[in-house]
PDB file of N, CA and C in Angstrom:
ATOM      1  N   MET L 101     -42.694 -32.823  -7.355  1.00  0.00           N
ATOM      2  CA  MET L 101     -43.874 -32.146  -6.894  1.00  0.00           C
ATOM      3  C   MET L 101     -43.502 -30.724  -6.486  1.00  0.00           C
ATOM      4  N   LYS L 102     -44.331 -29.778  -6.896  1.00  0.00           N
ATOM      5  CA  LYS L 102     -44.131 -28.396  -6.448  1.00  0.00           C
ATOM      6  C   LYS L 102     -44.734 -28.244  -5.064  1.00  0.00           C
ATOM      7  N   ILE L 103     -44.007 -27.557  -4.209  1.00  0.00           N
ATOM      8  CA  ILE L 103     -44.465 -27.324  -2.841  1.00  0.00           C
ATOM      9  C   ILE L 103     -44.306 -25.843  -2.537  1.00  0.00           C
ATOM     10  N   LEU L 104     -45.391 -25.248  -2.086  1.00  0.00           N
ATOM     11  CA  LEU L 104     -45.388 -23.847  -1.683  1.00  0.00           C
ATOM     12  C   LEU L 104     -45.019 -23.801  -0.208  1.00  0.00           C
ATOM     13  N   ALA L 105     -44.024 -22.997   0.136  1.00  0.00           N
ATOM     14  CA  ALA L 105     -43.571 -22.861   1.524  1.00  0.00           C
ATOM     15  C   ALA L 105     -43.827 -21.430   1.976  1.00  0.00           C
ATOM     16  N   LEU L 106     -44.701 -21.291   2.964  1.00  0.00           N
ATOM     17  CA  LEU L 106     -45.036 -19.976   3.504  1.00  0.00           C
ATOM     18  C   LEU L 106     -44.360 -19.816   4.862  1.00  0.00           C
ATOM     19  N   GLU L 107     -43.517 -18.804   4.968  1.00  0.00           N
ATOM     20  CA  GLU L 107     -42.804 -18.552   6.220  1.00  0.00           C
ATOM     21  C   GLU L 107     -43.747 -17.989   7.266  1.00  0.00           C
ATOM     22  N   HIS L 108     -43.532 -18.429   8.505  1.00  0.00           N
ATOM     23  CA  HIS L 108     -44.231 -17.861   9.655  1.00  0.00           C
ATOM     24  C   HIS L 108     -43.194 -17.597  10.733  1.00  0.00           C
ATOM     25  N   GLU L 109     -43.151 -16.368  11.199  1.00  0.00           N
ATOM     26  CA  GLU L 109     -42.216 -15.998  12.258  1.00  0.00           C
ATOM     27  C   GLU L 109     -42.698 -16.590  13.579  1.00  0.00           C
ATOM     28  N   LEU L 110     -41.770 -17.145  14.347  1.00  0.00           N
ATOM     29  CA  LEU L 110     -42.112 -17.724  15.639  1.00  0.00           C
ATOM     30  C   LEU L 110     -42.129 -16.645  16.723  1.00  0.00           C
ATOM     31  N   PRO L 111     -42.902 -16.841  17.777  1.00  0.00           N
ATOM     32  CA  PRO L 111     -43.064 -15.809  18.816  1.00  0.00           C
ATOM     33  C   PRO L 111     -41.767 -15.359  19.481  1.00  0.00           C
ATOM     34  N   ASN L 112     -40.785 -16.247  19.591  1.00  0.00           N
ATOM     35  CA  ASN L 112     -39.527 -15.896  20.261  1.00  0.00           C
ATOM     36  C   ASN L 112     -38.531 -15.183  19.340  1.00  0.00           C
ATOM     37  N   ALA L 113     -38.887 -14.948  18.096  1.00  0.00           N
ATOM     38  CA  ALA L 113     -37.961 -14.328  17.127  1.00  0.00           C
ATOM     39  C   ALA L 113     -37.713 -12.867  17.495  1.00  0.00           C
ATOM     40  N   SER L 114     -36.483 -12.440  17.246  1.00  0.00           N
ATOM     41  CA  SER L 114     -36.122 -11.045  17.512  1.00  0.00           C
ATOM     42  C   SER L 114     -35.357 -10.486  16.319  1.00  0.00           C
ATOM     43  N   ALA L 115     -35.373  -9.175  16.194  1.00  0.00           N
ATOM     44  CA  ALA L 115     -34.628  -8.522  15.120  1.00  0.00           C
ATOM     45  C   ALA L 115     -33.145  -8.879  15.210  1.00  0.00           C
ATOM     46  N   LYS L 116     -32.617  -8.954  16.421  1.00  0.00           N
ATOM     47  CA  LYS L 116     -31.208  -9.308  16.619  1.00  0.00           C
ATOM     48  C   LYS L 116     -30.924 -10.713  16.101  1.00  0.00           C
ATOM     49  N   GLY L 117     -31.836 -11.640  16.351  1.00  0.00           N
ATOM     50  CA  GLY L 117     -31.664 -13.005  15.867  1.00  0.00           C
ATOM     51  C   GLY L 117     -31.620 -13.055  14.353  1.00  0.00           C
ATOM     52  N   PHE L 118     -32.534 -12.320  13.712  1.00  0.00           N
ATOM     53  CA  PHE L 118     -32.531 -12.286  12.248  1.00  0.00           C
ATOM     54  C   PHE L 118     -31.243 -11.671  11.714  1.00  0.00           C
ATOM     55  N   GLN L 119     -30.798 -10.587  12.319  1.00  0.00           N
ATOM     56  CA  GLN L 119     -29.556  -9.937  11.869  1.00  0.00           C
ATOM     57  C   GLN L 119     -28.357 -10.869  12.016  1.00  0.00           C
ATOM     58  N   GLN L 120     -28.339 -11.608  13.096  1.00  0.00           N
ATOM     59  CA  GLN L 120     -27.211 -12.500  13.379  1.00  0.00           C
ATOM     60  C   GLN L 120     -27.040 -13.575  12.306  1.00  0.00           C
ATOM     61  N   TYR L 121     -28.149 -14.084  11.770  1.00  0.00           N
ATOM     62  CA  TYR L 121     -28.084 -15.209  10.835  1.00  0.00           C
ATOM     63  C   TYR L 121     -28.439 -14.844   9.399  1.00  0.00           C
ATOM     64  N   ALA L 122     -28.669 -13.575   9.107  1.00  0.00           N
ATOM     65  CA  ALA L 122     -29.177 -13.168   7.790  1.00  0.00           C
ATOM     66  C   ALA L 122     -28.254 -13.580   6.639  1.00  0.00           C
ATOM     67  N   LYS L 123     -26.972 -13.364   6.779  1.00  0.00           N
ATOM     68  CA  LYS L 123     -26.048 -13.690   5.689  1.00  0.00           C
ATOM     69  C   LYS L 123     -25.979 -15.204   5.466  1.00  0.00           C
ATOM     70  N   ASP L 124     -25.918 -15.961   6.542  1.00  0.00           N
ATOM     71  CA  ASP L 124     -25.886 -17.420   6.417  1.00  0.00           C
ATOM     72  C   ASP L 124     -27.192 -17.945   5.836  1.00  0.00           C
ATOM     73  N   GLU L 125     -28.308 -17.320   6.198  1.00  0.00           N
ATOM     74  CA  GLU L 125     -29.605 -17.707   5.638  1.00  0.00           C
ATOM     75  C   GLU L 125     -29.605 -17.517   4.126  1.00  0.00           C
ATOM     76  N   ALA L 126     -29.135 -16.362   3.673  1.00  0.00           N
ATOM     77  CA  ALA L 126     -29.088 -16.086   2.233  1.00  0.00           C
ATOM     78  C   ALA L 126     -28.195 -17.098   1.516  1.00  0.00           C
ATOM     79  N   ARG L 127     -27.069 -17.445   2.117  1.00  0.00           N
ATOM     80  CA  ARG L 127     -26.167 -18.441   1.523  1.00  0.00           C
ATOM     81  C   ARG L 127     -26.853 -19.801   1.368  1.00  0.00           C
ATOM     82  N   MET L 128     -27.582 -20.199   2.401  1.00  0.00           N
ATOM     83  CA  MET L 128     -28.229 -21.511   2.363  1.00  0.00           C
ATOM     84  C   MET L 128     -29.395 -21.536   1.381  1.00  0.00           C
ATOM     85  N   VAL L 129     -30.155 -20.453   1.289  1.00  0.00           N
ATOM     86  CA  VAL L 129     -31.226 -20.392   0.295  1.00  0.00           C
ATOM     87  C   VAL L 129     -30.610 -20.450  -1.104  1.00  0.00           C
ATOM     88  N   TRP L 130     -29.507 -19.741  -1.295  1.00  0.00           N
ATOM     89  CA  TRP L 130     -28.801 -19.781  -2.579  1.00  0.00           C
ATOM     90  C   TRP L 130     -28.343 -21.208  -2.903  1.00  0.00           C
ATOM     91  N   ALA L 131     -27.797 -21.905  -1.914  1.00  0.00           N
ATOM     92  CA  ALA L 131     -27.333 -23.279  -2.124  1.00  0.00           C
ATOM     93  C   ALA L 131     -28.504 -24.193  -2.505  1.00  0.00           C
ATOM     94  N   LEU L 132     -29.647 -24.020  -1.850  1.00  0.00           N
ATOM     95  CA  LEU L 132     -30.825 -24.820  -2.193  1.00  0.00           C
ATOM     96  C   LEU L 132     -31.333 -24.481  -3.595  1.00  0.00           C
ATOM     97  N   ALA L 133     -31.213 -23.230  -3.983  1.00  0.00           N
ATOM     98  CA  ALA L 133     -31.603 -22.829  -5.342  1.00  0.00           C
ATOM     99  C   ALA L 133     -30.661 -23.456  -6.365  1.00  0.00           C
ATOM    100  N   GLN L 134     -29.380 -23.436  -6.083  1.00  0.00           N
ATOM    101  CA  GLN L 134     -28.400 -24.019  -6.995  1.00  0.00           C
ATOM    102  C   GLN L 134     -28.565 -25.534  -7.104  1.00  0.00           C
ATOM    103  N   ALA L 135     -29.076 -26.154  -6.054  1.00  0.00           N
ATOM    104  CA  ALA L 135     -29.314 -27.605  -6.058  1.00  0.00           C
ATOM    105  C   ALA L 135     -30.638 -27.960  -6.740  1.00  0.00           C
ATOM    106  N   GLY L 136     -31.410 -26.945  -7.129  1.00  0.00           N
ATOM    107  CA  GLY L 136     -32.678 -27.191  -7.807  1.00  0.00           C
ATOM    108  C   GLY L 136     -33.834 -27.483  -6.870  1.00  0.00           C
ATOM    109  N   VAL L 137     -33.633 -27.303  -5.583  1.00  0.00           N
ATOM    110  CA  VAL L 137     -34.694 -27.553  -4.605  1.00  0.00           C
ATOM    111  C   VAL L 137     -35.596 -26.328  -4.493  1.00  0.00           C
ATOM    112  N   VAL L 138     -35.006 -25.174  -4.273  1.00  0.00           N
ATOM    113  CA  VAL L 138     -35.770 -23.924  -4.246  1.00  0.00           C
ATOM    114  C   VAL L 138     -35.805 -23.392  -5.672  1.00  0.00           C
ATOM    115  N   ARG L 139     -37.007 -23.290  -6.230  1.00  0.00           N
ATOM    116  CA  ARG L 139     -37.160 -22.860  -7.620  1.00  0.00           C
ATOM    117  C   ARG L 139     -37.505 -21.394  -7.747  1.00  0.00           C
ATOM    118  N   GLU L 140     -38.234 -20.859  -6.757  1.00  0.00           N
ATOM    119  CA  GLU L 140     -38.630 -19.453  -6.775  1.00  0.00           C
ATOM    120  C   GLU L 140     -38.601 -18.934  -5.340  1.00  0.00           C
ATOM    121  N   THR L 141     -38.228 -17.667  -5.195  1.00  0.00           N
ATOM    122  CA  THR L 141     -38.137 -17.055  -3.877  1.00  0.00           C
ATOM    123  C   THR L 141     -38.768 -15.672  -3.931  1.00  0.00           C
ATOM    124  N   TYR L 142     -39.653 -15.415  -2.988  1.00  0.00           N
ATOM    125  CA  TYR L 142     -40.354 -14.132  -2.927  1.00  0.00           C
ATOM    126  C   TYR L 142     -40.447 -13.654  -1.489  1.00  0.00           C
ATOM    127  N   PHE L 143     -40.775 -12.376  -1.327  1.00  0.00           N
ATOM    128  CA  PHE L 143     -41.261 -11.849  -0.064  1.00  0.00           C
ATOM    129  C   PHE L 143     -42.684 -11.400  -0.291  1.00  0.00           C
ATOM    130  N   ARG L 144     -43.514 -11.580   0.701  1.00  0.00           N
ATOM    131  CA  ARG L 144     -44.881 -11.087   0.608  1.00  0.00           C
ATOM    132  C   ARG L 144     -44.846  -9.565   0.546  1.00  0.00           C
ATOM    133  N   ALA L 145     -45.749  -8.979  -0.194  1.00  0.00           N
ATOM    134  CA  ALA L 145     -45.823  -7.520  -0.310  1.00  0.00           C
ATOM    135  C   ALA L 145     -46.454  -6.896   0.923  1.00  0.00           C
ATOM    136  N   ASP L 146     -47.260  -7.666   1.658  1.00  0.00           N
ATOM    137  CA  ASP L 146     -47.979  -7.109   2.791  1.00  0.00           C
ATOM    138  C   ASP L 146     -47.282  -7.286   4.131  1.00  0.00           C
ATOM    139  N   ARG L 147     -46.250  -8.120   4.191  1.00  0.00           N
ATOM    140  CA  ARG L 147     -45.453  -8.281   5.414  1.00  0.00           C
ATOM    141  C   ARG L 147     -44.139  -8.972   5.066  1.00  0.00           C
ATOM    142  N   SER L 148     -43.195  -8.887   5.956  1.00  0.00           N
ATOM    143  CA  SER L 148     -41.842  -9.375   5.688  1.00  0.00           C
ATOM    144  C   SER L 148     -41.730 -10.872   5.995  1.00  0.00           C
ATOM    145  N   GLU L 149     -42.339 -11.676   5.134  1.00  0.00           N
ATOM    146  CA  GLU L 149     -42.254 -13.124   5.258  1.00  0.00           C
ATOM    147  C   GLU L 149     -41.993 -13.709   3.876  1.00  0.00           C
ATOM    148  N   ALA L 150     -41.167 -14.740   3.852  1.00  0.00           N
ATOM    149  CA  ALA L 150     -40.785 -15.358   2.588  1.00  0.00           C
ATOM    150  C   ALA L 150     -41.857 -16.315   2.079  1.00  0.00           C
ATOM    151  N   VAL L 151     -41.894 -16.432   0.773  1.00  0.00           N
ATOM    152  CA  VAL L 151     -42.712 -17.426   0.084  1.00  0.00           C
ATOM    153  C   VAL L 151     -41.777 -18.116  -0.900  1.00  0.00           C
ATOM    154  N   LEU L 152     -41.621 -19.418  -0.729  1.00  0.00           N
ATOM    155  CA  LEU L 152     -40.720 -20.183  -1.584  1.00  0.00           C
ATOM    156  C   LEU L 152     -41.521 -21.216  -2.366  1.00  0.00           C
ATOM    157  N   VAL L 153     -41.067 -21.497  -3.568  1.00  0.00           N
ATOM    158  CA  VAL L 153     -41.599 -22.614  -4.340  1.00  0.00           C
ATOM    159  C   VAL L 153     -40.467 -23.630  -4.438  1.00  0.00           C
ATOM    160  N   LEU L 154     -40.740 -24.832  -3.944  1.00  0.00           N
ATOM    161  CA  LEU L 154     -39.739 -25.895  -3.943  1.00  0.00           C
ATOM    162  C   LEU L 154     -40.141 -26.997  -4.906  1.00  0.00           C
ATOM    163  N   GLU L 155     -39.165 -27.736  -5.362  1.00  0.00           N
ATOM    164  CA  GLU L 155     -39.388 -28.933  -6.179  1.00  0.00           C
ATOM    165  C   GLU L 155     -38.800 -30.104  -5.402  1.00  0.00           C
ATOM    166  N   CYS L 156     -39.679 -30.934  -4.829  1.00  0.00           N
ATOM    167  CA  CYS L 156     -39.265 -32.080  -4.020  1.00  0.00           C
ATOM    168  C   CYS L 156     -40.191 -33.252  -4.313  1.00  0.00           C
ATOM    169  N   GLN L 157     -39.761 -34.439  -3.951  1.00  0.00           N
ATOM    170  CA  GLN L 157     -40.587 -35.632  -4.146  1.00  0.00           C
ATOM    171  C   GLN L 157     -41.761 -35.671  -3.172  1.00  0.00           C
ATOM    172  N   THR L 158     -41.536 -35.192  -1.944  1.00  0.00           N
ATOM    173  CA  THR L 158     -42.562 -35.244  -0.902  1.00  0.00           C
ATOM    174  C   THR L 158     -42.502 -33.984  -0.045  1.00  0.00           C
ATOM    175  N   VAL L 159     -43.553 -33.780   0.724  1.00  0.00           N
ATOM    176  CA  VAL L 159     -43.567 -32.662   1.681  1.00  0.00           C
ATOM    177  C   VAL L 159     -42.480 -32.872   2.729  1.00  0.00           C
ATOM    178  N   GLU L 160     -42.281 -34.119   3.150  1.00  0.00           N
ATOM    179  CA  GLU L 160     -41.238 -34.402   4.140  1.00  0.00           C
ATOM    180  C   GLU L 160     -39.858 -34.059   3.602  1.00  0.00           C
ATOM    181  N   GLU L 161     -39.594 -34.343   2.339  1.00  0.00           N
ATOM    182  CA  GLU L 161     -38.313 -33.974   1.722  1.00  0.00           C
ATOM    183  C   GLU L 161     -38.137 -32.456   1.738  1.00  0.00           C
ATOM    184  N   ALA L 162     -39.205 -31.722   1.467  1.00  0.00           N
ATOM    185  CA  ALA L 162     -39.152 -30.257   1.509  1.00  0.00           C
ATOM    186  C   ALA L 162     -38.864 -29.775   2.933  1.00  0.00           C
ATOM    187  N   ARG L 163     -39.525 -30.396   3.914  1.00  0.00           N
ATOM    188  CA  ARG L 163     -39.308 -30.017   5.315  1.00  0.00           C
ATOM    189  C   ARG L 163     -37.848 -30.239   5.705  1.00  0.00           C
ATOM    190  N   GLU L 164     -37.293 -31.367   5.285  1.00  0.00           N
ATOM    191  CA  GLU L 164     -35.890 -31.666   5.586  1.00  0.00           C
ATOM    192  C   GLU L 164     -34.958 -30.664   4.913  1.00  0.00           C
ATOM    193  N   ALA L 165     -35.239 -30.302   3.670  1.00  0.00           N
ATOM    194  CA  ALA L 165     -34.404 -29.331   2.959  1.00  0.00           C
ATOM    195  C   ALA L 165     -34.413 -27.986   3.675  1.00  0.00           C
ATOM    196  N   LEU L 166     -35.585 -27.551   4.112  1.00  0.00           N
ATOM    197  CA  LEU L 166     -35.696 -26.251   4.777  1.00  0.00           C
ATOM    198  C   LEU L 166     -35.130 -26.267   6.191  1.00  0.00           C
ATOM    199  N   SER L 167     -34.987 -27.442   6.768  1.00  0.00           N
ATOM    200  CA  SER L 167     -34.472 -27.543   8.142  1.00  0.00           C
ATOM    201  C   SER L 167     -33.021 -27.110   8.261  1.00  0.00           C
ATOM    202  N   VAL L 168     -32.298 -27.023   7.145  1.00  0.00           N
ATOM    203  CA  VAL L 168     -30.894 -26.587   7.188  1.00  0.00           C
ATOM    204  C   VAL L 168     -30.763 -25.067   7.256  1.00  0.00           C
ATOM    205  N   LEU L 169     -31.854 -24.353   7.047  1.00  0.00           N
ATOM    206  CA  LEU L 169     -31.781 -22.888   7.059  1.00  0.00           C
ATOM    207  C   LEU L 169     -31.531 -22.386   8.481  1.00  0.00           C
ATOM    208  N   PRO L 170     -30.591 -21.458   8.653  1.00  0.00           N
ATOM    209  CA  PRO L 170     -30.284 -20.945   9.988  1.00  0.00           C
ATOM    210  C   PRO L 170     -31.484 -20.363  10.729  1.00  0.00           C
ATOM    211  N   PHE L 171     -32.374 -19.697  10.021  1.00  0.00           N
ATOM    212  CA  PHE L 171     -33.552 -19.142  10.703  1.00  0.00           C
ATOM    213  C   PHE L 171     -34.438 -20.260  11.255  1.00  0.00           C
ATOM    214  N   VAL L 172     -34.508 -21.371  10.545  1.00  0.00           N
ATOM    215  CA  VAL L 172     -35.289 -22.518  11.007  1.00  0.00           C
ATOM    216  C   VAL L 172     -34.546 -23.208  12.154  1.00  0.00           C
ATOM    217  N   LYS L 173     -33.253 -23.473  11.956  1.00  0.00           N
ATOM    218  CA  LYS L 173     -32.456 -24.162  12.973  1.00  0.00           C
ATOM    219  C   LYS L 173     -32.444 -23.414  14.297  1.00  0.00           C
ATOM    220  N   ASN L 174     -32.480 -22.090  14.230  1.00  0.00           N
ATOM    221  CA  ASN L 174     -32.425 -21.271  15.444  1.00  0.00           C
ATOM    222  C   ASN L 174     -33.807 -20.821  15.905  1.00  0.00           C
ATOM    223  N   GLN L 175     -34.831 -21.486  15.408  1.00  0.00           N
ATOM    224  CA  GLN L 175     -36.214 -21.320  15.843  1.00  0.00           C
ATOM    225  C   GLN L 175     -36.716 -19.877  15.759  1.00  0.00           C
ATOM    226  N   LEU L 176     -36.358 -19.227  14.643  1.00  0.00           N
ATOM    227  CA  LEU L 176     -36.875 -17.885  14.366  1.00  0.00           C
ATOM    228  C   LEU L 176     -38.106 -17.958  13.475  1.00  0.00           C
ATOM    229  N   ILE L 177     -38.123 -18.960  12.592  1.00  0.00           N
ATOM    230  CA  ILE L 177     -39.240 -19.129  11.656  1.00  0.00           C
ATOM    231  C   ILE L 177     -39.598 -20.600  11.521  1.00  0.00           C
ATOM    232  N   THR L 178     -40.758 -20.812  10.960  1.00  0.00           N
ATOM    233  CA  THR L 178     -41.188 -22.136  10.519  1.00  0.00           C
ATOM    234  C   THR L 178     -41.846 -21.948   9.164  1.00  0.00           C
ATOM    235  N   PHE L 179     -42.075 -23.028   8.466  1.00  0.00           N
ATOM    236  CA  PHE L 179     -42.732 -22.958   7.162  1.00  0.00           C
ATOM    237  C   PHE L 179     -43.990 -23.799   7.156  1.00  0.00           C
ATOM    238  N   GLU L 180     -45.049 -23.241   6.601  1.00  0.00           N
ATOM    239  CA  GLU L 180     -46.237 -24.007   6.268  1.00  0.00           C
ATOM    240  C   GLU L 180     -45.987 -24.557   4.870  1.00  0.00           C
ATOM    241  N   LEU L 181     -46.080 -25.868   4.706  1.00  0.00           N
ATOM    242  CA  LEU L 181     -45.778 -26.503   3.429  1.00  0.00           C
ATOM    243  C   LEU L 181     -47.074 -26.979   2.781  1.00  0.00           C
ATOM    244  N   ILE L 182     -47.278 -26.553   1.541  1.00  0.00           N
ATOM    245  CA  ILE L 182     -48.504 -26.859   0.821  1.00  0.00           C
ATOM    246  C   ILE L 182     -48.145 -27.547  -0.495  1.00  0.00           C
ATOM    247  N   PRO L 183     -48.489 -28.841  -0.633  1.00  0.00           N
ATOM    248  CA  PRO L 183     -48.213 -29.526  -1.905  1.00  0.00           C
ATOM    249  C   PRO L 183     -49.172 -29.015  -2.977  1.00  0.00           C
ATOM    250  N   LEU L 184     -48.653 -28.834  -4.183  1.00  0.00           N
ATOM    251  CA  LEU L 184     -49.447 -28.317  -5.297  1.00  0.00           C
ATOM    252  C   LEU L 184     -49.574 -29.363  -6.393  1.00  0.00           C
ATOM    253  N   LYS L 185     -50.665 -29.268  -7.138  1.00  0.00           N
ATOM    254  CA  LYS L 185     -50.827 -30.103  -8.329  1.00  0.00           C
ATOM    255  C   LYS L 185     -51.357 -29.210  -9.439  1.00  0.00           C
ATOM    256  N   ALA L 186     -51.220 -29.673 -10.652  1.00  0.00           N
ATOM    257  CA  ALA L 186     -51.656 -28.883 -11.807  1.00  0.00           C
ATOM    258  C   ALA L 186     -53.171 -28.687 -11.766  1.00  0.00           C
ATOM    259  N   TYR L 187     -53.613 -27.546 -12.207  1.00  0.00           N
ATOM    260  CA  TYR L 187     -55.034 -27.227 -12.284  1.00  0.00           C
ATOM    261  C   TYR L 187     -55.667 -28.049 -13.396  1.00  0.00           C
ATOM    262  N   PRO L 188     -56.684 -28.869 -13.090  1.00  0.00           N
ATOM    263  CA  PRO L 188     -57.278 -29.730 -14.108  1.00  0.00           C
ATOM    264  C   PRO L 188     -58.460 -29.088 -14.844  1.00  0.00           C
ATOM    265  N   GLY L 189     -58.865 -27.889 -14.475  1.00  0.00           N
ATOM    266  CA  GLY L 189     -60.088 -27.291 -14.999  1.00  0.00           C
ATOM    267  C   GLY L 189     -60.074 -26.912 -16.464  1.00  0.00           C
ATOM    268  N   PHE L 190     -58.918 -26.774 -17.060  1.00  0.00           N
ATOM    269  CA  PHE L 190     -58.874 -26.369 -18.460  1.00  0.00           C
ATOM    270  C   PHE L 190     -59.492 -27.405 -19.400  1.00  0.00           C
ATOM    271  N   GLU L 191     -59.500 -28.662 -18.975  1.00  0.00           N
ATOM    272  CA  GLU L 191     -60.066 -29.688 -19.843  1.00  0.00           C
ATOM    273  C   GLU L 191     -61.554 -29.444 -20.085  1.00  0.00           C
ATOM    274  N   ARG L 192     -62.204 -28.704 -19.207  1.00  0.00           N
ATOM    275  CA  ARG L 192     -63.631 -28.361 -19.412  1.00  0.00           C
ATOM    276  C   ARG L 192     -63.842 -27.556 -20.690  1.00  0.00           C
ATOM    277  N   LEU L 193     -62.803 -26.869 -21.131  1.00  0.00           N
ATOM    278  CA  LEU L 193     -62.899 -26.059 -22.345  1.00  0.00           C
ATOM    279  C   LEU L 193     -63.014 -26.922 -23.602  1.00  0.00           C
ATOM    280  N   PHE L 194     -62.601 -28.174 -23.512  1.00  0.00           N
ATOM    281  CA  PHE L 194     -62.492 -29.015 -24.688  1.00  0.00           C
ATOM    282  C   PHE L 194     -63.446 -30.216 -24.673  1.00  0.00           C
ATOM    283  N   VAL L 195     -64.393 -30.216 -23.752  1.00  0.00           N
ATOM    284  CA  VAL L 195     -65.333 -31.343 -23.659  1.00  0.00           C
ATOM    285  C   VAL L 195     -66.657 -30.960 -24.275  1.00  0.00           C
TER     286      VAL L 195
END
Protein backbone atom coordinates (compact mmCIF):
# COMPACT_ATOMS: atom_id res chain seq x y z
CA MET A 1 0.00 0.00 0.00
CA LYS A 2 1.23 3.49 -0.81
CA ILE A 3 1.18 5.83 2.15
CA LEU A 4 1.66 9.58 1.96
CA ALA A 5 3.57 10.94 4.97
CA LEU A 6 3.28 14.67 5.63
CA GLU A 7 5.77 16.08 8.12
CA HIS A 8 4.57 18.43 10.84
CA GLU A 9 7.04 20.26 13.05
CA LEU A 10 6.30 19.96 16.76
CA PRO A 11 6.04 23.10 18.94
CA ASN A 12 9.18 22.29 20.96
CA ALA A 13 11.38 21.95 17.83
CA SER A 14 14.35 24.27 17.49
CA ALA A 15 16.83 25.05 14.74
CA LYS A 16 19.58 23.71 17.01
CA GLY A 17 17.74 20.41 17.39
CA PHE A 18 17.39 20.03 13.64
CA GLN A 19 21.07 20.86 13.09
CA GLN A 20 22.13 18.36 15.73
CA TYR A 21 20.38 15.42 14.06
CA ALA A 22 20.32 16.46 10.38
CA LYS A 23 23.08 14.15 9.16
CA ASP A 24 21.72 11.14 11.04
CA GLU A 25 18.23 11.92 9.73
CA ALA A 26 19.50 11.91 6.14
CA ARG A 27 21.28 8.58 6.75
CA MET A 28 18.14 6.97 8.13
CA VAL A 29 15.93 8.25 5.30
CA TRP A 30 18.52 6.88 2.88
CA ALA A 31 18.46 3.51 4.67
CA LEU A 32 14.65 3.39 4.45
CA ALA A 33 14.87 4.24 0.75
CA GLN A 34 17.41 1.49 0.17
CA ALA A 35 15.11 -0.94 2.01
CA GLY A 36 12.27 -0.03 -0.37
CA VAL A 37 10.13 1.53 2.36
CA VAL A 38 10.57 5.17 1.36
CA ARG A 39 9.87 5.36 -2.38
CA GLU A 40 9.83 9.13 -2.93
CA THR A 41 11.10 12.07 -0.90
CA TYR A 42 10.18 15.72 -1.34
CA PHE A 43 10.13 19.05 0.44
CA ARG A 44 7.08 21.23 0.16
CA ALA A 45 7.67 24.31 -1.99
CA ASP A 46 5.71 26.55 0.37
CA ARG A 47 7.44 25.59 3.65
CA SER A 48 10.31 23.46 4.91
CA GLU A 49 8.46 20.22 5.61
CA ALA A 50 9.05 16.81 4.10
CA VAL A 51 6.58 14.80 2.07
CA LEU A 52 7.39 11.12 1.75
CA VAL A 53 5.75 8.34 -0.21
CA LEU A 54 6.13 4.99 1.53
CA GLU A 55 5.35 1.44 0.47
CA CYS A 56 4.12 -0.54 3.50
CA GLN A 57 1.51 -3.18 4.26
CA THR A 58 -0.30 -0.97 6.80
CA VAL A 59 -0.32 2.55 8.20
CA GLU A 60 1.02 1.11 11.47
CA GLU A 61 3.98 -0.43 9.62
CA ALA A 62 4.69 2.99 8.09
CA ARG A 63 4.47 4.63 11.53
CA GLU A 64 6.94 2.10 12.93
CA ALA A 65 9.35 2.63 10.02
CA LEU A 66 9.30 6.40 10.50
CA SER A 67 9.76 6.07 14.27
CA VAL A 68 13.46 5.28 13.73
CA LEU A 69 14.12 8.74 12.29
CA PRO A 70 16.13 10.95 14.67
CA PHE A 71 13.81 13.92 14.17
CA VAL A 72 10.87 11.73 15.20
CA LYS A 73 12.72 10.02 18.07
CA ASN A 74 13.78 13.40 19.47
CA GLN A 75 10.27 14.84 19.16
CA LEU A 76 11.09 17.50 16.58
CA ILE A 77 8.56 16.29 14.02
CA THR A 78 5.63 13.98 13.55
CA PHE A 79 4.04 12.60 10.40
CA GLU A 80 0.45 12.62 9.26
CA LEU A 81 0.02 9.27 7.49
CA ILE A 82 -2.50 8.99 4.67
CA PRO A 83 -3.17 5.60 3.03
CA LEU A 84 -3.67 5.85 -0.74
CA LYS A 85 -5.50 3.71 -3.25
CA ALA A 86 -5.62 3.80 -7.03
CA TYR A 87 -8.04 6.25 -8.61
CA PRO A 88 -11.00 4.23 -9.93
CA GLY A 89 -12.57 7.00 -12.04
CA PHE A 90 -10.93 6.12 -15.34
CA GLU A 91 -13.28 3.18 -15.79
CA ARG A 92 -16.04 5.74 -16.46
CA LEU A 93 -14.33 6.41 -19.79
CA PHE A 94 -15.02 2.86 -20.96
CA VAL A 95 -18.59 2.24 -19.79
